[in-house]
Coordinates of C-alpha atoms and ligand atoms in Angstrom, one line a residue:
X17 CA -41.7 61.0 175.4
X18 CA -42.6 63.7 172.9
X19 CA -43.6 66.5 175.2
X20 CA -42.7 67.0 178.8
X21 CA -44.4 69.2 181.3
X22 CA -41.2 69.9 183.2
X23 CA -42.6 71.9 186.0
X24 CA -45.0 74.6 187.0
X25 CA -43.2 77.8 186.0
X26 CA -44.1 79.4 189.2
X27 CA -46.9 78.8 191.6
X28 CA -47.0 82.5 192.6
X29 CA -47.7 83.8 189.1
X30 CA -51.0 82.2 188.3
X31 CA -53.8 81.5 190.6
X32 CA -55.1 78.8 188.2
X33 CA -53.3 75.5 188.4
X34 CA -51.5 74.6 185.2
X35 CA -51.5 78.2 183.9
X36 CA -47.8 78.6 183.9
X37 CA -46.0 75.8 182.3
X38 CA -42.8 74.8 180.7
X39 CA -43.0 72.5 177.6
X40 CA -40.3 70.6 175.9
X41 CA -41.2 69.3 172.5
X42 CA -39.0 67.0 170.5
X43 CA -41.3 65.5 168.0
X44 CA -41.8 67.3 164.7
X45 CA -45.1 65.8 163.6
X46 CA -47.2 66.3 166.7
X47 CA -49.6 69.1 167.8
X48 CA -49.1 70.0 171.4
X49 CA -52.2 71.6 172.9
X50 CA -52.1 74.8 174.9
X51 CA -55.4 75.6 176.6
X52 CA -56.5 77.5 179.6
X53 CA -59.7 79.4 180.5
X54 CA -61.3 81.0 183.5
X55 CA -64.6 82.7 184.2
X56 CA -63.6 84.6 187.3
X57 CA -60.5 85.6 189.3
X58 CA -57.4 86.3 187.2
X59 CA -55.1 84.7 184.6
X60 CA -51.4 85.5 184.5
X61 CA -50.0 82.6 182.4
X62 CA -46.5 82.0 181.1
X63 CA -46.1 79.2 178.7
X64 CA -42.5 78.5 177.9
X65 CA -42.0 76.4 174.8
X66 CA -38.8 74.8 173.9
X67 CA -38.1 72.7 170.7
X68 CA -35.1 70.7 169.7
X69 CA -32.1 72.8 168.8
X70 CA -32.1 73.6 165.0
X71 CA -35.9 73.6 164.8
X72 CA -38.5 76.3 165.1
X73 CA -41.8 76.6 167.0
X74 CA -45.1 77.3 165.2
X75 CA -47.9 78.5 167.6
X76 CA -51.4 78.2 166.1
X77 CA -54.1 80.2 167.9
X78 CA -57.7 78.9 167.5
X79 CA -59.3 81.3 169.9
X80 CA -58.5 83.9 172.5
X81 CA -60.9 85.4 175.0
X82 CA -60.0 88.6 176.8
X83 CA -61.2 92.1 177.5
X84 CA -60.6 94.4 174.6
X85 CA -58.8 97.5 176.0
X86 CA -55.8 98.0 173.7
X87 CA -53.7 95.8 176.0
X88 CA -53.9 98.1 179.0
X89 CA -55.0 95.3 181.3
X90 CA -55.5 92.2 179.1
X91 CA -53.1 90.9 176.5
X92 CA -51.7 87.8 174.8
X93 CA -48.0 88.3 174.0
X94 CA -45.8 85.9 172.0
X95 CA -42.1 86.3 172.5
X96 CA -39.3 85.0 170.3
X97 CA -37.3 84.0 173.5
X98 CA -38.1 82.4 176.9
X99 CA -38.0 85.8 178.7
X100 CA -40.5 88.6 178.3
X101 CA -38.1 90.9 176.6
X102 CA -39.7 93.9 174.8
X103 CA -37.5 93.7 171.8
X104 CA -38.3 90.0 171.3
X105 CA -42.1 90.5 171.0
X106 CA -43.3 88.5 167.9
X107 CA -46.9 89.6 168.3
X108 CA -49.4 91.1 170.8
X109 CA -53.1 90.5 170.7
X110 CA -55.3 93.0 172.5
X111 CA -58.7 91.8 171.6
X112 CA -60.6 88.5 171.5
X113 CA -60.4 86.5 168.3
X114 CA -61.8 83.3 166.8
X115 CA -59.8 83.7 163.6
X116 CA -57.2 81.0 163.1
X117 CA -53.7 82.6 163.1
X118 CA -50.2 81.2 163.5
X119 CA -46.8 82.5 164.4
X120 CA -43.3 81.1 163.9
X121 CA -40.3 81.7 166.1
X122 CA -36.9 82.5 164.6
X123 CA -35.2 79.9 167.0
X124 CA -36.2 77.0 169.1
X125 CA -37.7 79.1 171.9
X126 CA -41.0 80.8 172.5
X127 CA -42.8 82.4 175.4
X128 CA -46.5 83.0 175.4
X129 CA -48.0 85.2 178.1
X130 CA -51.7 85.6 178.8
X131 CA -52.7 88.4 181.1
X132 CA -56.2 89.0 182.3
X133 CA -56.2 90.4 185.8
X134 CA -59.9 91.2 186.2
X135 CA -62.0 88.5 184.5
X136 CA -65.5 89.7 183.8
X137 CA -66.9 87.0 181.6
X138 CA -64.4 84.6 180.2
X139 CA -60.7 84.8 179.5
X140 CA -58.5 82.1 178.0
X141 CA -56.8 80.7 175.0
X142 CA -57.2 77.6 172.8
X143 CA -54.0 77.0 170.8
X144 CA -51.5 74.4 169.9
X145 CA -47.8 74.4 168.9
X146 CA -45.7 72.4 166.6
X147 CA -42.0 71.8 166.0
X148 CA -41.1 72.7 162.4
X149 CA -37.9 72.8 160.4
X150 CA -36.5 76.0 159.1
X151 CA -37.6 76.8 155.6
X152 CA -35.5 78.2 152.8
X153 CA -37.1 81.1 151.0
X154 CA -35.6 81.2 147.5
X155 CA -36.6 79.8 144.2
X156 CA -35.8 80.1 140.5
X157 CA -38.9 80.0 138.3
X158 CA -39.1 79.5 134.5
X159 CA -42.4 81.1 133.6
X160 CA -44.3 79.8 130.7
X161 CA -45.6 81.8 127.7
X162 CA -49.2 81.8 128.6
X163 CA -49.5 85.4 129.7
X164 CA -51.7 84.7 132.7
X165 CA -51.1 83.9 136.3
X166 CA -49.6 80.4 136.6
X167 CA -48.1 80.1 140.1
X168 CA -47.7 81.5 143.6
X169 CA -44.9 82.7 145.8
X170 CA -45.5 83.5 149.5
X171 CA -43.9 84.9 152.6
X172 CA -42.0 82.4 154.7
X173 CA -44.1 79.8 156.6
X174 CA -47.2 80.8 154.7
X175 CA -50.1 80.9 155.8
X176 CA -48.5 81.7 159.2
X177 CA -47.5 85.2 160.0
X178 CA -44.0 85.7 158.8
X179 CA -41.3 86.3 161.4
X180 CA -39.6 89.8 161.7
X181 CA -36.3 88.6 160.3
X182 CA -36.4 87.1 156.8
X183 CA -34.8 87.3 153.4
X184 CA -36.3 85.7 150.4
X185 CA -35.1 85.7 146.9
X186 CA -36.9 84.7 143.7
X187 CA -35.6 84.7 140.2
X188 CA -38.0 84.6 137.3
X189 CA -37.3 84.1 133.7
X190 CA -39.8 84.3 130.8
X191 CA -39.2 82.4 127.5
X192 CA -39.4 85.5 125.3
X193 CA -37.8 88.9 125.5
X194 CA -41.2 90.4 124.7
X195 CA -42.7 89.0 127.9
X196 CA -42.3 90.5 131.4
X197 CA -43.4 89.3 134.8
X198 CA -46.7 90.3 136.3
X199 CA -47.1 90.0 140.1
X200 CA -50.5 89.9 141.6
X201 CA -50.3 90.8 145.3
X202 CA -53.2 89.7 147.4
X203 CA -54.4 92.4 149.8
X204 CA -51.0 94.1 149.5
X205 CA -49.3 96.7 147.2
X206 CA -45.7 97.8 146.7
X207 CA -44.8 101.4 146.0
X208 CA -41.4 103.1 145.3
X209 CA -39.4 103.4 148.5
X210 CA -39.1 107.0 149.8
X211 CA -36.7 108.5 152.3
X212 CA -38.4 106.6 155.2
X213 CA -37.9 103.0 155.9
X214 CA -40.5 100.3 155.0
X215 CA -42.9 99.1 157.7
X216 CA -44.3 96.0 156.0
X217 CA -41.7 94.5 153.8
X218 CA -38.9 95.9 151.8
X219 CA -38.7 94.7 148.2
X220 CA -35.8 95.0 145.8
X221 CA -36.9 94.3 142.2
X222 CA -34.2 94.4 139.5
X223 CA -32.3 96.9 141.7
X224 CA -35.2 99.2 142.4
X225 CA -36.5 99.5 146.0
X226 CA -40.1 99.3 147.0
X227 CA -42.1 99.3 150.3
X228 CA -45.0 97.0 150.9
X229 CA -48.3 97.9 152.6
X230 CA -51.5 96.0 153.3
X231 CA -54.8 96.9 151.5
X232 CA -58.3 95.6 151.2
X233 CA -57.8 94.5 147.6
X234 CA -55.3 92.9 145.2
X235 CA -52.9 94.9 143.1
X236 CA -50.8 94.0 140.1
X237 CA -47.2 95.1 139.6
X238 CA -45.6 94.5 136.2
X239 CA -41.9 94.3 135.6
X240 CA -41.2 94.9 131.9
X241 CA -38.2 92.5 131.7
X242 CA -37.8 88.8 130.9
X243 CA -35.4 88.4 133.7
X244 CA -36.6 89.5 137.1
X245 CA -34.7 89.2 140.4
X246 CA -36.7 89.9 143.5
X247 CA -35.6 90.1 147.1
X248 CA -38.0 90.5 150.0
X249 CA -36.7 91.5 153.5
X250 CA -39.2 91.4 156.3
X251 CA -38.9 94.8 157.8
X252 CA -41.6 94.8 160.5
X253 CA -40.6 94.9 164.1
X254 CA -43.1 92.2 164.8
X255 CA -44.5 89.1 162.9
X256 CA -46.5 90.4 160.0
X257 CA -49.5 89.1 158.1
X258 CA -48.8 86.4 155.5
X259 CA -48.3 87.4 151.9
X260 CA -49.4 85.6 148.8
X261 CA -48.3 86.7 145.3
X262 CA -49.4 85.1 142.1
X263 CA -47.0 85.4 139.1
X264 CA -47.2 85.0 135.4
X265 CA -45.9 86.4 132.1
X266 CA -47.4 89.3 130.3
X267 CA -46.9 91.0 127.0
X268 CA -44.7 94.0 127.6
X269 CA -46.1 96.0 124.7
X270 CA -49.7 95.2 125.7
X271 CA -50.2 94.8 129.4
X272 CA -54.0 94.3 129.2
X273 CA -55.5 92.0 126.6
X274 CA -57.7 93.5 123.8
X275 CA -61.2 94.1 125.1
X276 CA -60.1 94.9 128.6
X277 CA -59.6 98.0 130.6
X278 CA -56.5 98.8 132.6
X279 CA -57.2 99.9 136.2
X280 CA -54.9 102.4 137.9
X281 CA -53.7 99.5 140.0
X282 CA -52.6 97.6 136.9
X283 CA -55.4 95.1 137.1
X284 CA -57.1 94.3 133.8
X285 CA -60.9 94.0 133.8
X286 CA -63.3 93.3 130.9
X287 CA -64.2 96.7 129.2
X288 CA -67.9 95.8 129.7
X289 CA -67.4 96.2 133.5
X290 CA -66.3 99.8 133.1
X291 CA -68.9 102.4 134.3
X292 CA -71.3 99.7 135.5
X293 CA -71.5 101.2 139.0
X294 CA -69.5 98.3 140.5
X295 CA -66.0 98.9 141.8
X296 CA -64.4 96.1 139.8
X297 CA -60.9 97.7 139.8
X298 CA -61.1 98.0 143.7
X299 CA -59.5 101.4 143.3
X300 CA -62.6 102.7 141.5
X301 CA -60.6 103.8 138.5
X302 CA -63.2 101.9 136.3
X303 CA -65.9 104.1 137.6
X304 CA -64.1 107.5 137.0
X305 CA -65.1 109.7 134.1
X306 CA -68.4 107.9 133.6
X307 CA -71.5 109.6 132.3
X308 CA -74.5 107.8 133.7
X309 CA -77.5 107.4 131.5
X310 CA -80.6 106.1 133.2
X311 CA -83.1 104.3 131.0
X312 CA -86.2 106.2 130.2
X313 CA -88.5 103.3 131.0
X314 CA -91.8 102.7 129.4
X315 CA -94.8 101.5 131.3
X316 CA -94.8 98.2 129.4
X317 CA -91.6 96.8 130.9
X318 CA -91.1 98.2 134.4
X319 CA -93.4 95.7 136.1
X320 CA -91.1 92.9 135.0
X321 CA -89.1 91.2 137.8
X322 CA -85.6 92.5 137.9
X323 CA -84.3 95.9 139.0
X324 CA -87.3 97.8 137.7
X325 CA -89.7 97.1 140.6
X326 CA -90.9 99.2 143.5
X327 CA -87.7 98.8 145.6
X328 CA -87.1 102.4 146.8
X329 CA -84.7 103.0 144.0
X330 CA -85.4 105.3 141.1
X331 CA -84.2 103.1 138.2
X332 CA -85.8 105.1 135.4
X333 CA -84.9 108.7 134.5
X334 CA -88.5 109.7 135.0
X335 CA -89.0 107.7 138.2
X336 CA -91.8 105.8 136.6
X337 CA -90.7 102.6 138.2
X338 CA -91.4 104.0 141.6
X339 CA -94.8 105.5 140.9
X340 CA -98.1 103.9 142.0
X341 CA -96.3 100.8 143.2
X342 CA -98.4 97.8 144.1
X343 CA -95.6 95.3 144.0
X344 CA -92.4 95.1 146.0
X345 CA -89.5 92.7 146.1
X346 CA -89.5 90.1 148.9
X347 CA -87.5 91.1 152.0
X348 CA -84.2 89.4 152.5
X349 CA -81.5 89.9 155.1
X350 CA -80.1 92.6 152.8
X351 CA -83.2 94.7 152.9
X352 CA -84.9 96.8 155.4
X353 CA -88.5 96.0 156.3
X354 CA -90.7 99.0 157.0
X355 CA -93.4 98.8 159.6
X356 CA -96.0 98.4 156.9
X357 CA -94.1 95.4 155.5
X358 CA -92.7 97.0 152.3
X359 CA -89.0 96.0 151.8
X360 CA -86.3 98.3 150.5
X361 CA -83.3 97.0 148.6
X362 CA -81.1 99.5 150.4
X363 CA -79.4 98.0 153.4
X364 CA -78.7 101.4 154.8
X365 CA -82.2 102.8 154.4
X366 CA -82.4 102.9 158.2
X367 CA -81.5 106.2 159.7
X368 CA -79.9 107.6 156.6
X369 CA -81.9 110.8 156.9
X370 CA -84.0 109.9 153.8
X371 CA -87.5 108.7 154.4
X372 CA -87.7 105.5 152.3
X373 CA -90.7 103.8 153.9
X374 CA -94.0 105.4 153.1
X375 CA -94.7 105.5 156.9
X376 CA -91.3 106.9 157.7
X377 CA -90.4 103.9 159.9
X378 CA -86.9 103.7 158.6
X379 CA -86.1 107.1 160.1
X380 CA -87.8 106.6 163.5
X381 CA -85.7 106.7 166.7
X382 CA -82.4 107.7 165.1
X383 CA -80.1 109.4 167.4
X384 CA -77.4 111.4 165.6
X385 CA -77.5 115.2 165.4
X386 CA -80.5 116.7 163.6
X387 CA -79.8 120.1 165.1
X388 CA -82.8 122.2 164.0
X389 CA -81.2 125.1 165.9
X390 CA -78.1 124.8 163.7
X391 CA -78.7 127.5 161.2
X392 CA -78.1 130.5 163.4
X393 CA -74.7 129.2 164.5
X394 CA -73.2 128.6 161.0
X395 CA -71.9 132.1 160.5
X396 CA -68.8 133.5 159.0
X397 CA -65.8 134.3 161.0
X398 CA -63.2 132.1 162.6
X399 CA -64.5 131.7 166.2
X400 CA -67.3 129.3 166.4
X401 CA -70.3 129.8 168.7
X402 CA -70.2 127.9 172.0
X403 CA -72.1 124.6 171.6
X404 CA -72.3 124.9 167.8
X405 CA -70.4 121.7 167.2
X406 CA -71.5 119.3 170.0
X407 CA -69.7 116.3 168.4
X408 CA -66.3 118.0 168.4
X409 CA -63.8 116.4 170.8
X410 CA -60.3 117.5 171.8
X411 CA -57.9 114.6 172.4
X412 CA -55.2 115.3 174.9
X413 CA -52.0 113.3 175.0
X414 CA -50.2 113.5 178.4
X415 CA -52.3 116.5 179.2
X416 CA -51.8 118.6 176.0
X417 CA -54.2 119.0 173.1
X418 CA -52.9 116.9 170.3
X419 CA -55.7 115.9 167.9
X420 CA -59.4 116.3 167.3
X421 CA -62.2 113.6 167.1
X422 CA -65.9 113.3 166.7
X423 CA -68.6 111.8 169.0
X424 CA -70.5 109.0 167.1
X425 CA -72.1 107.3 170.1
X426 CA -72.2 107.4 173.9
X427 CA -68.8 105.7 174.2
X428 CA -67.2 105.8 170.8
X429 CA -65.3 108.5 168.9
X430 CA -63.9 108.6 165.4
X431 CA -60.5 110.2 164.7
X432 CA -57.5 109.8 162.4
X433 CA -55.1 106.8 162.6
X434 CA -52.0 109.1 162.2
X435 CA -52.8 110.6 165.6
X436 CA -51.9 107.3 167.2
X437 CA -48.9 106.2 165.1
X438 CA -45.9 105.3 167.2
X439 CA -45.3 103.2 170.3
X440 CA -46.4 105.7 172.9
X441 CA -49.2 107.2 170.9
X442 CA -50.9 103.9 170.2
X443 CA -51.2 103.2 174.0
X444 CA -54.6 104.5 175.2
X445 CA -53.3 105.2 178.8
X446 CA -51.9 108.7 178.2
X447 CA -54.9 109.9 176.3
X448 CA -58.0 111.8 177.5
X449 CA -61.0 112.8 175.5
X450 CA -62.5 116.3 176.2
X451 CA -66.2 116.6 175.2
X452 CA -68.6 119.5 175.2
X453 CA -65.6 121.9 175.1
X454 CA -65.4 125.4 173.6
X455 CA -62.4 127.1 175.2
X456 CA -59.4 124.7 175.4
X457 CA -59.2 123.1 178.9
X458 CA -62.8 123.9 179.9
X459 CA -64.6 120.7 178.9
X460 CA -68.0 119.7 180.2
X461 CA -66.9 116.1 180.3
X462 CA -63.5 114.4 180.3
X463 CA -62.9 110.6 180.0
X464 CA -59.8 108.5 179.8
X465 CA -59.5 106.4 176.6
X466 CA -60.1 102.7 177.1
X467 CA -59.2 101.4 173.6
X468 CA -57.8 102.7 170.4
X469 CA -58.6 100.8 167.2
X470 CA -56.4 101.9 164.3
X471 CA -57.5 100.7 160.9
X472 CA -55.5 97.6 160.0
X473 CA -54.7 99.0 156.6
X474 CA -53.5 102.4 157.8
X475 CA -50.4 103.3 155.8
X476 CA -48.2 105.9 157.5
X477 CA -46.4 106.7 154.2
X478 CA -49.4 107.6 152.1
X479 CA -52.0 108.3 154.9
X480 CA -54.3 105.8 153.2
X481 CA -57.0 104.4 155.6
X482 CA -56.3 107.3 158.0
X483 CA -59.1 106.4 160.5
X484 CA -59.3 105.2 164.1
X485 CA -62.0 104.5 166.6
X486 CA -61.6 105.4 170.3
X487 CA -63.6 103.8 173.0
X488 CA -64.1 106.0 176.1
X489 CA -63.5 104.5 179.6
X490 CA -66.6 106.4 180.8
X491 CA -69.6 106.9 178.5
X492 CA -70.8 110.6 178.6
X493 CA -73.9 111.0 180.7
X494 CA -77.4 111.5 179.2
X495 CA -77.7 114.7 181.3
X496 CA -75.2 116.4 178.9
X497 CA -77.1 115.6 175.8
X498 CA -77.7 119.3 175.1
X499 CA -74.0 120.0 175.0
X500 CA -72.7 116.7 173.6
X501 CA -74.4 115.1 170.6
X502 CA -73.2 112.4 168.2
X503 CA -72.7 113.3 164.5
X504 CA -74.3 111.0 161.9
X505 CA -72.1 108.5 160.0
X506 CA -72.9 108.8 156.2
X507 CA -74.6 105.9 154.4
X508 CA -72.1 103.4 153.1
X509 CA -70.7 104.4 149.7
X510 CA -72.5 107.8 149.8
X511 CA -71.4 109.9 146.9
X512 CA -70.5 113.5 147.7
X513 CA -71.0 116.4 145.3
X514 CA -68.1 118.7 144.4
X515 CA -69.0 122.3 145.3
X516 CA -71.0 121.2 148.4
X517 CA -70.2 123.5 151.4
X518 CA -69.1 121.8 154.6
X519 CA -67.4 122.9 157.8
X520 CA -64.1 122.0 159.3
X521 CA -63.6 122.7 163.0
X522 CA -60.8 122.4 165.6
X523 CA -58.4 124.0 168.0
X524 CA -55.4 123.5 165.7
X525 CA -52.8 126.0 164.5
X526 CA -54.2 129.2 162.9
X527 CA -51.2 129.5 160.6
X528 CA -48.9 127.0 158.9
X529 CA -45.9 128.6 160.6
X530 CA -47.4 128.9 164.0
X531 CA -46.6 126.5 166.8
X532 CA -49.6 126.8 169.1
X533 CA -53.2 125.9 168.8
X534 CA -56.2 128.2 169.1
X535 CA -57.8 128.6 172.6
X536 CA -61.3 128.9 171.1
X537 CA -62.8 126.3 168.8
X538 CA -62.4 127.6 165.2
X539 CA -64.7 126.9 162.3
X540 CA -64.1 127.3 158.6
X541 CA -66.4 126.8 155.6
X542 CA -64.8 124.7 152.9
X543 CA -66.0 123.3 149.6
X544 CA -65.8 119.6 148.6
X545 CA -63.5 119.4 145.6
X546 CA -63.8 117.2 142.5
X547 CA -61.8 114.0 143.0
X548 CA -60.1 114.3 139.6
X549 CA -58.9 117.7 140.5
X550 CA -57.7 116.5 143.9
X551 CA -55.8 113.6 142.2
X552 CA -54.2 116.0 139.7
X553 CA -53.1 118.3 142.6
X554 CA -51.6 115.6 144.8
X555 CA -51.3 112.5 142.7
X556 CA -51.4 110.1 145.6
X557 CA -55.1 110.4 146.4
X558 CA -56.9 107.2 147.0
X559 CA -60.6 106.5 147.0
X560 CA -60.5 106.6 150.8
X561 CA -59.6 110.3 150.6
X562 CA -61.4 113.5 149.6
X563 CA -60.3 117.1 149.2
X564 CA -62.0 120.2 150.6
X565 CA -60.9 123.8 150.6
X566 CA -61.3 127.1 148.8
X567 CA -59.4 128.2 145.8
X568 CA -57.7 131.0 147.7
X569 CA -56.6 128.4 150.2
X570 CA -57.4 130.8 153.0
X571 CA -59.8 128.5 154.8
X572 CA -58.3 125.1 155.8
X573 CA -57.4 122.7 158.6
X574 CA -53.9 122.7 160.0
X575 CA -51.7 120.9 162.5
X576 CA -53.7 120.0 165.7
X577 CA -57.0 119.8 163.8
X578 CA -56.1 116.3 162.6
X579 CA -58.7 113.6 163.5
X580 CA -61.4 116.3 163.8
X581 CA -64.6 116.5 161.8
X582 CA -65.5 117.7 158.3
X583 CA -69.2 118.2 158.9
X584 CA -71.7 118.5 156.1
X585 CA -75.4 119.4 156.7
X586 CA -77.7 117.2 154.7
X587 CA -80.3 119.4 153.0
X588 CA -83.1 116.7 153.0
X589 CA -83.4 116.5 156.8
X590 CA -80.9 119.0 158.3
X591 CA -78.8 116.3 159.8
X592 CA -75.1 116.7 160.2
X593 CA -73.0 114.1 158.5
X594 CA -69.4 113.2 159.3
X595 CA -68.3 113.3 155.7
X596 CA -64.5 113.6 156.4
X597 CA -61.8 113.4 159.0
X598 CA -59.0 115.9 158.9
X599 CA -56.0 113.9 157.6
X600 CA -53.3 115.8 155.7
X601 CA -52.4 118.4 153.1
X602 CA -49.5 120.4 151.6
X603 CA -49.0 122.9 154.3
X604 CA -52.0 124.9 155.5
X605 CA -54.1 127.5 153.7
X606 CA -51.9 127.4 150.6
X607 CA -53.6 128.5 147.3
X608 CA -54.5 125.4 145.2
X609 CA -53.6 123.0 147.9
X610 CA -56.8 121.9 149.6
X611 CA -57.0 119.9 152.8
X612 CA -57.2 116.1 152.4
X613 CA -59.7 114.3 154.5
X614 CA -60.5 110.6 155.2
X615 CA -63.7 109.7 153.3
X616 CA -65.9 108.3 156.1
X617 CA -68.5 106.7 153.7
X618 CA -65.9 104.2 152.8
X619 CA -65.6 102.9 156.4
X620 CA -69.2 102.3 157.4
X621 CA -69.0 98.4 157.7
X622 CA -65.6 98.9 159.5
X623 CA -67.2 101.2 162.0
X624 CA -70.2 98.9 162.5
X625 CA -67.8 96.0 163.2
X626 CA -66.7 97.8 166.4
X627 CA -69.8 99.9 167.1
X628 CA -72.7 97.6 166.3
X629 CA -75.1 99.6 168.4
X630 CA -74.7 102.5 166.0
X631 CA -77.9 102.9 164.0
Ligands
4AZ21 C1 -51.4 118.2 160.3 O1 -50.2 118.3 160.3 C2 -52.2 118.8 159.1 N1 -54.1 121.7 155.5 C3 -53.5 118.7 159.1 C4 -54.3 119.2 158.0 C5 -53.6 119.8 157.0 C6 -52.2 119.9 157.0 C7 -51.5 119.4 158.1 C8 -54.4 120.4 155.9 O2 -52.0 117.6 161.2

């Protein structure tokens, strides 16, 4: 017999028959199914998986259904042992998924628990497990003289998540002393290791130490040596996302071939792709320092099919392509259809505060803050006026003000990921959100937090992707709409203009050296700062960050303001836009060290993934 259902684990644990089971698997080429689902009642399942000694268990999850509440009630937990010991957690899933993912134990035992005590719609799991041999993770590679990527290395048990304990070694040798090794990391990057430990992989490359982190694009790391010794140690507490790295040789004296441009990330792209408005480098370095020249079209060619049609975009310098239009491009799922059937190329034409449709239908029924009464309240001084920033939220952790946030809908807030970094801080239970508040502690509405969604690429060393969504347990009532109003999310990829004046607000410290927050909501007017200047000040500024401040430094965000809004008023329609989220900076209010903010326009699709109701 290849698999034995030895006994029900305990008839008192699950109300559903077969929910708690003990499997023994001794056949290494079979898939053993693990499936359970229920539409009402509760699920409290314990699946104990045991393989033959000397082998490991790979659990592949095809789908999981549960209530998404940051694991407060519902969770799927995979343990690297037969008992639910905290230190042996391999992975915990807090939200439903249909993405195929697999996990490997470090021994022949695994426990999978599924908890869903109040089933509303459907809870369950569809998965299978296999018995697999332990894999060695070392290799010696002789790289050819082709100066392009020729092979791949990967984390152990790829494409499974790799286990928390691992050690891989790879040795590379190129045929010529003039050739080094180029490593192309997929959705991952390595940077010099600082004083802190590494959270997502610890790399030693020719005796230099690096930490790895996940990103939304590939990066290239070049080692200018013909002999390269690499060691990877898995440093995460849990199983971590699989890694894939392409390797190849490159010419040490000329890392990018003639006719190509070298991105800041090390990637080489054809020179022709520089300054074409497309982020080919992924880090936007190909689009920096560009002077845009729009064609001055002549009437003879702008009716031709192509970009120069009536599409809501001014392609010609003089705007001729958009004058007296009688022709429009057909609507697709990437366009917005106005009520009078004209289509606009811009996906985000709807509710971006700019009237694109001749009948204004793209801007009808949009609900974020237009605030016509806003002008009188933006005044100098540090204390704001009561009700002036109706999207401002104070987040309390175990009863004390800890961070800021912004209201973006009836039940969702936007804040900074770093506010929730750490075991206790990432649990929504101790958090409360205080809305419609002016003096600390006197909120018009308080709700517990149901769910915290930290951006999956948040990097606690560099503060990259410093963004988090919070779902309230109780949506704020319509009756409070005079005091609580959502702020608008910027259109995706919106460009900001340096010198533009915006406002930062919060109850954080009023001095860098202080240790207590302000009782009254503070406001400070700050200027958006040129990205190149920001990079030259701090060095480690990514395209997900922007700087704002004043030269004197006097007006700035500080500790306790984190997660709060940087609000900019759009001239065209008077709407307030959440341009930034207070993230970090060198101290507070220091001359020449502006505040650093998360650039919200980079996260529009990510926000929409969780808050689809947002217009
Ligand atoms: C902080 O510690 C912090 N001056 C927030 C903003 C700034 C500095 C520190 C910017 O939360």
